């Protein structure tokens, strides 16, 4: 019964969070999102979207680049195809999102993946057609590769409309830390630092796009939020005073863990998700007003069948999906989770910036509350400042 109640956790376990606008308790409450509220919200947002589109179309009138020319269908102006980069689109959530967006015909998807062949096969296996996607090499565990990817992408001269930071590694059974090319602990190095550099390098380029609803999305998780039951399963996320991060997470003269503690793969993953969620908010604070870009993160539900759990013991992989399906009821299929992330990419009603999206049992989206640590503005600034030193931006 206690676990049953856990199915409602995104809302019922929310605790009070300080100083965060746009995420009221009412917004984040599962039961607070009534059908009528939801419809009202959509209506308001669509109006905003419409306004943006008209402004954008007048810009089109003077633009000369062919890529930026809006299509005209039956005398009605429609949006050009959007370009979205999805990291880690070779499996799980990333692939399901790519598939969902490809099916609309409105998106060109850049699958930013470390394994070219795997990504090509994956795209084929879900029936994506060639004109809707392109695989480009990106290994987030190497900052050189991140820089190379950004150069290669810019050379395609495609505008960048949406960036989805989705890729992640999870090492729950590792006894010792492993490291990225630059010597950062692998989970935080890949999930956070790789994406941090990627987003920072692409921001100016994204600013130049004339797309009416530009977005930068970073996938977060319930397990990094200690205001939920899932976030209280040990080991819990905790960045502490970030002495390990400041030291470079190299495991030699400093700890491989952000808080300076002993290596724990599950904790490193959860800490990396906290960094992802803090980074999204810091982007919002620094750049939303100036650029109009929507910055958001999300928890798409527990997709217990993905490759994320590949390093877990076989018994866990066997029991985890039924446990989530029948006991916590937090389970969501890859397909459904892909639709949710696709919504955050392109739905006209999800343009709110600086927020963390979740979905209730009926798959209705709502703005959820982050834990105290994952919404701490001072920590967000510190993660930002330390990270920019580590990746060579400061
Ligand atoms: C660690 O173990 C692993 O060591 C590590 O490698 C990594 O995998 C990590 O988080 C990932 O987990 C966690 C481990 C210990 O939990 C387990 O998985 C053991 C399973 C215990 C089985 C319990 C019986 C449940 C019956 C289900 C039967 C089906 C089995 C399916 C199994 C699938 C696996 C999930 O964790 C523990 O110590 C157990 C304690 C779990 C309860 C934790 C909840 C704490 C809640 C505290 C309340 C806080 C309230 C919330 C805050 C609200 C704020 C307002
Ligand atoms: P998967 O393992 O299926 O997908 C992760 C993807 O990341 C894979 O495509 C993987 O590539 C890629 N990747 C890993 N390392 C790198 C790297 N160094 N460079 C480039 N790509 C890399 O897991 P999920 O689909 O479950 O995870 C997707 C996102 O969803 C993650 O951010 C995860 O934290 C988040 N999430 C997942 C939940 C779940 O329940 N599964 C719940 C909440 C959040 P490759 O195919 O080559 O291995
Ligand atoms: Mg968790 C509502 C309850 C709930 C939800 C939504 C999740 C999601 N989990 C819940 C509860 C519990 N889990 C409980 C009560 C337990 C103890 C039995 C439990 C255990 C557990 C383990 C061992 N759960 C896990 C693990 C993992 O290894 C996964 C993990 O922490 O990865 C970092 C995991 C997850 N549980 C989730 C989700 C979404 C995950 C994995 C993915 C992620 O956060 O990205």
Coordinates of N, CA and C in Angstrom, one line a residue, residues 86-167:
X86 N 19.4 15.5 -30.9 CA 19.1 14.6 -29.7 C 20.3 13.8 -29.4
X87 N 20.9 14.0 -28.2 CA 22.1 13.2 -27.9 C 21.6 11.8 -27.4
X88 N 22.4 10.8 -27.7 CA 22.0 9.4 -27.2 C 20.7 9.0 -27.8
X89 N 20.6 9.2 -29.1 CA 19.3 8.8 -29.8 C 19.4 7.4 -30.3
X90 N 20.4 6.7 -30.0 CA 20.6 5.3 -30.5 C 19.8 4.3 -29.7
X91 N 19.2 4.7 -28.6 CA 18.4 3.7 -27.9 C 17.5 4.4 -26.9
X92 N 16.6 3.6 -26.3 CA 15.8 4.0 -25.2 C 15.0 5.3 -25.5
X93 N 15.0 6.2 -24.5 CA 14.2 7.4 -24.6 C 14.6 8.3 -25.9
X94 N 15.9 8.4 -26.1 CA 16.3 9.3 -27.2 C 15.8 8.7 -28.6
X95 N 15.9 7.4 -28.7 CA 15.4 6.8 -30.0 C 13.9 7.0 -30.1
X96 N 13.2 6.7 -29.0 CA 11.7 6.8 -29.0 C 11.3 8.2 -29.4
X97 N 12.0 9.2 -28.8 CA 11.7 10.6 -29.1 C 11.9 10.9 -30.6
X98 N 13.1 10.5 -31.1 CA 13.4 10.7 -32.5 C 12.3 10.1 -33.4
X99 N 11.9 8.9 -33.0 CA 10.8 8.3 -33.8 C 9.6 9.1 -33.8
X100 N 9.2 9.5 -32.6 CA 7.9 10.2 -32.4 C 8.0 11.5 -33.2
X101 N 9.1 12.2 -33.2 CA 9.2 13.5 -33.9 C 9.3 13.3 -35.4
X102 N 10.0 12.2 -35.8 CA 10.1 11.9 -37.3 C 8.7 11.6 -37.9
X103 N 7.9 11.0 -37.1 CA 6.6 10.6 -37.6 C 5.7 11.8 -37.9
X104 N 6.0 13.0 -37.3 CA 5.2 14.1 -37.5 C 5.5 14.8 -38.9
X105 N 6.7 14.5 -39.4 CA 7.2 15.0 -40.7 C 7.6 16.5 -40.5
X106 N 7.6 17.0 -39.3 CA 7.9 18.4 -39.0 C 9.3 18.7 -38.6
X107 N 10.1 17.6 -38.4 CA 11.4 17.7 -37.8 C 12.5 17.0 -38.6
X108 N 13.6 17.6 -38.6 CA 14.8 16.9 -39.1 C 15.6 16.6 -37.8
X109 N 15.9 15.3 -37.6 CA 16.5 15.0 -36.4 C 18.0 14.6 -36.5
X110 N 18.8 15.3 -35.8 CA 20.3 15.0 -35.7 C 20.5 14.0 -34.6
X111 N 20.8 12.8 -34.9 CA 21.0 11.8 -33.9 C 22.5 11.9 -33.5
X112 N 22.8 12.5 -32.3 CA 24.1 12.7 -31.9 C 24.6 11.5 -31.1
X113 N 25.3 10.6 -31.7 CA 25.6 9.3 -31.0 C 27.1 8.9 -31.1
X114 N 27.4 8.1 -30.1 CA 28.9 7.7 -30.0 C 29.1 6.5 -30.9
X115 N 28.0 5.7 -31.3 CA 28.2 4.5 -32.1 C 27.3 4.7 -33.3
X116 N 28.1 5.1 -34.4 CA 27.4 5.4 -35.7 C 26.5 4.3 -36.2
X117 N 27.1 3.1 -36.3 CA 26.4 2.0 -36.9 C 25.1 1.6 -36.0
X118 N 25.3 1.6 -34.7 CA 24.2 1.3 -33.8 C 23.1 2.3 -34.1
X119 N 23.4 3.6 -34.2 CA 22.4 4.6 -34.4 C 21.7 4.4 -35.7
X120 N 22.4 4.1 -36.8 CA 21.8 3.9 -38.1 C 20.9 2.7 -38.1
X121 N 21.3 1.6 -37.4 CA 20.5 0.5 -37.3 C 19.2 0.7 -36.5
X122 N 19.4 1.5 -35.4 CA 18.3 1.8 -34.5 C 17.2 2.7 -35.3
X123 N 17.7 3.6 -36.1 CA 16.8 4.5 -36.8 C 16.0 3.6 -37.8
X124 N 16.7 2.7 -38.4 CA 16.0 1.8 -39.4 C 15.0 0.9 -38.7
X125 N 15.4 0.4 -37.5 CA 14.6 -0.6 -36.8 C 13.2 0.1 -36.4
X126 N 13.2 1.4 -36.2 CA 11.9 2.0 -35.8 C 11.2 2.7 -37.0
X127 N 11.8 2.4 -38.2 CA 11.1 2.9 -39.4 C 11.2 4.3 -39.7
X128 N 12.3 5.0 -39.2 CA 12.5 6.4 -39.6 C 13.0 6.5 -41.0
X129 N 12.5 7.4 -41.8 CA 12.9 7.5 -43.2 C 14.1 8.5 -43.3
X130 N 15.0 8.1 -44.2 CA 16.2 8.9 -44.4 C 16.2 10.4 -44.4
X131 N 15.1 10.9 -45.0 CA 15.1 12.4 -45.2 C 14.7 13.1 -43.9
X132 N 14.4 12.3 -42.8 CA 14.0 12.9 -41.6 C 15.1 12.9 -40.5
X133 N 16.3 12.2 -40.8 CA 17.3 12.2 -39.8 C 18.7 12.1 -40.4
X134 N 19.7 12.5 -39.5 CA 21.1 12.3 -39.9 C 21.8 11.9 -38.6
X135 N 22.7 10.9 -38.7 CA 23.5 10.5 -37.6 C 24.8 11.3 -37.6
X136 N 25.1 11.9 -36.5 CA 26.4 12.6 -36.4 C 27.2 12.1 -35.2
X137 N 28.5 11.9 -35.3 CA 29.2 11.3 -34.2 C 29.4 12.3 -33.0
X138 N 29.1 11.8 -31.8 CA 29.3 12.6 -30.6 C 29.6 11.7 -29.5
X139 N 30.8 11.8 -28.9 CA 31.1 11.1 -27.7 C 31.2 12.1 -26.5
X140 N 30.2 12.1 -25.7 CA 30.2 13.1 -24.6 C 31.2 12.8 -23.5
X141 N 31.9 11.7 -23.6 CA 32.9 11.4 -22.6 C 34.3 11.9 -23.1
X142 N 34.2 12.8 -24.1 CA 35.4 13.4 -24.6 C 35.1 14.8 -25.0
X143 N 35.7 15.8 -24.4 CA 35.4 17.2 -24.7 C 35.9 17.6 -26.1
X144 N 37.0 16.9 -26.6 CA 37.4 17.2 -28.0 C 36.3 16.7 -28.9
X145 N 35.7 15.6 -28.6 CA 34.6 15.1 -29.5 C 33.4 16.1 -29.5
X146 N 33.1 16.6 -28.3 CA 32.0 17.6 -28.2 C 32.3 18.8 -29.1
X147 N 33.6 19.3 -29.0 CA 33.9 20.5 -29.8 C 33.9 20.1 -31.3
X148 N 34.4 18.9 -31.6 CA 34.4 18.5 -33.0 C 32.9 18.4 -33.6
X149 N 32.0 17.8 -32.7 CA 30.6 17.7 -33.1 C 30.0 19.1 -33.4
X150 N 30.3 20.0 -32.5 CA 29.7 21.4 -32.7 C 30.2 22.0 -34.0
X151 N 31.5 21.8 -34.3 CA 32.1 22.3 -35.6 C 31.4 21.6 -36.8
X152 N 31.3 20.3 -36.7 CA 30.7 19.6 -37.8 C 29.2 20.0 -38.0
X153 N 28.5 20.2 -36.9 CA 27.1 20.6 -37.0 C 27.0 21.9 -37.7
X154 N 27.8 22.9 -37.2 CA 27.7 24.2 -37.7 C 28.1 24.2 -39.2
X155 N 29.0 23.3 -39.6 CA 29.3 23.3 -41.0 C 28.2 22.8 -41.9
X156 N 27.2 22.1 -41.4 CA 26.1 21.7 -42.2 C 25.2 22.9 -42.6
X157 N 25.4 24.0 -41.9 CA 24.7 25.3 -42.1 C 23.2 25.1 -41.8
X158 N 22.8 24.1 -41.1 CA 21.4 24.0 -40.7 C 21.2 24.9 -39.5
X159 N 20.1 25.5 -39.4 CA 19.8 26.3 -38.2 C 19.6 25.3 -37.0
X160 N 19.8 25.7 -35.8 CA 19.5 24.8 -34.7 C 18.4 25.4 -33.9
X161 N 17.3 24.6 -33.8 CA 16.1 25.1 -33.2 C 15.8 24.5 -31.8
X162 N 16.2 23.2 -31.7 CA 16.0 22.6 -30.3 C 17.2 21.6 -30.1
X163 N 17.7 21.7 -28.9 CA 18.8 20.8 -28.4 C 18.2 19.9 -27.3
X164 N 18.3 18.6 -27.4 CA 17.9 17.7 -26.3 C 19.1 17.0 -25.8
X165 N 19.4 17.3 -24.5 CA 20.5 16.6 -23.8 C 19.9 15.4 -23.1
X166 N 20.0 14.3 -23.8 CA 19.4 13.0 -23.3 C 20.3 11.9 -22.9
X167 N 21.5 11.8 -23.5 CA 22.4 10.7 -23.3 C 22.8 10.6 -21.8

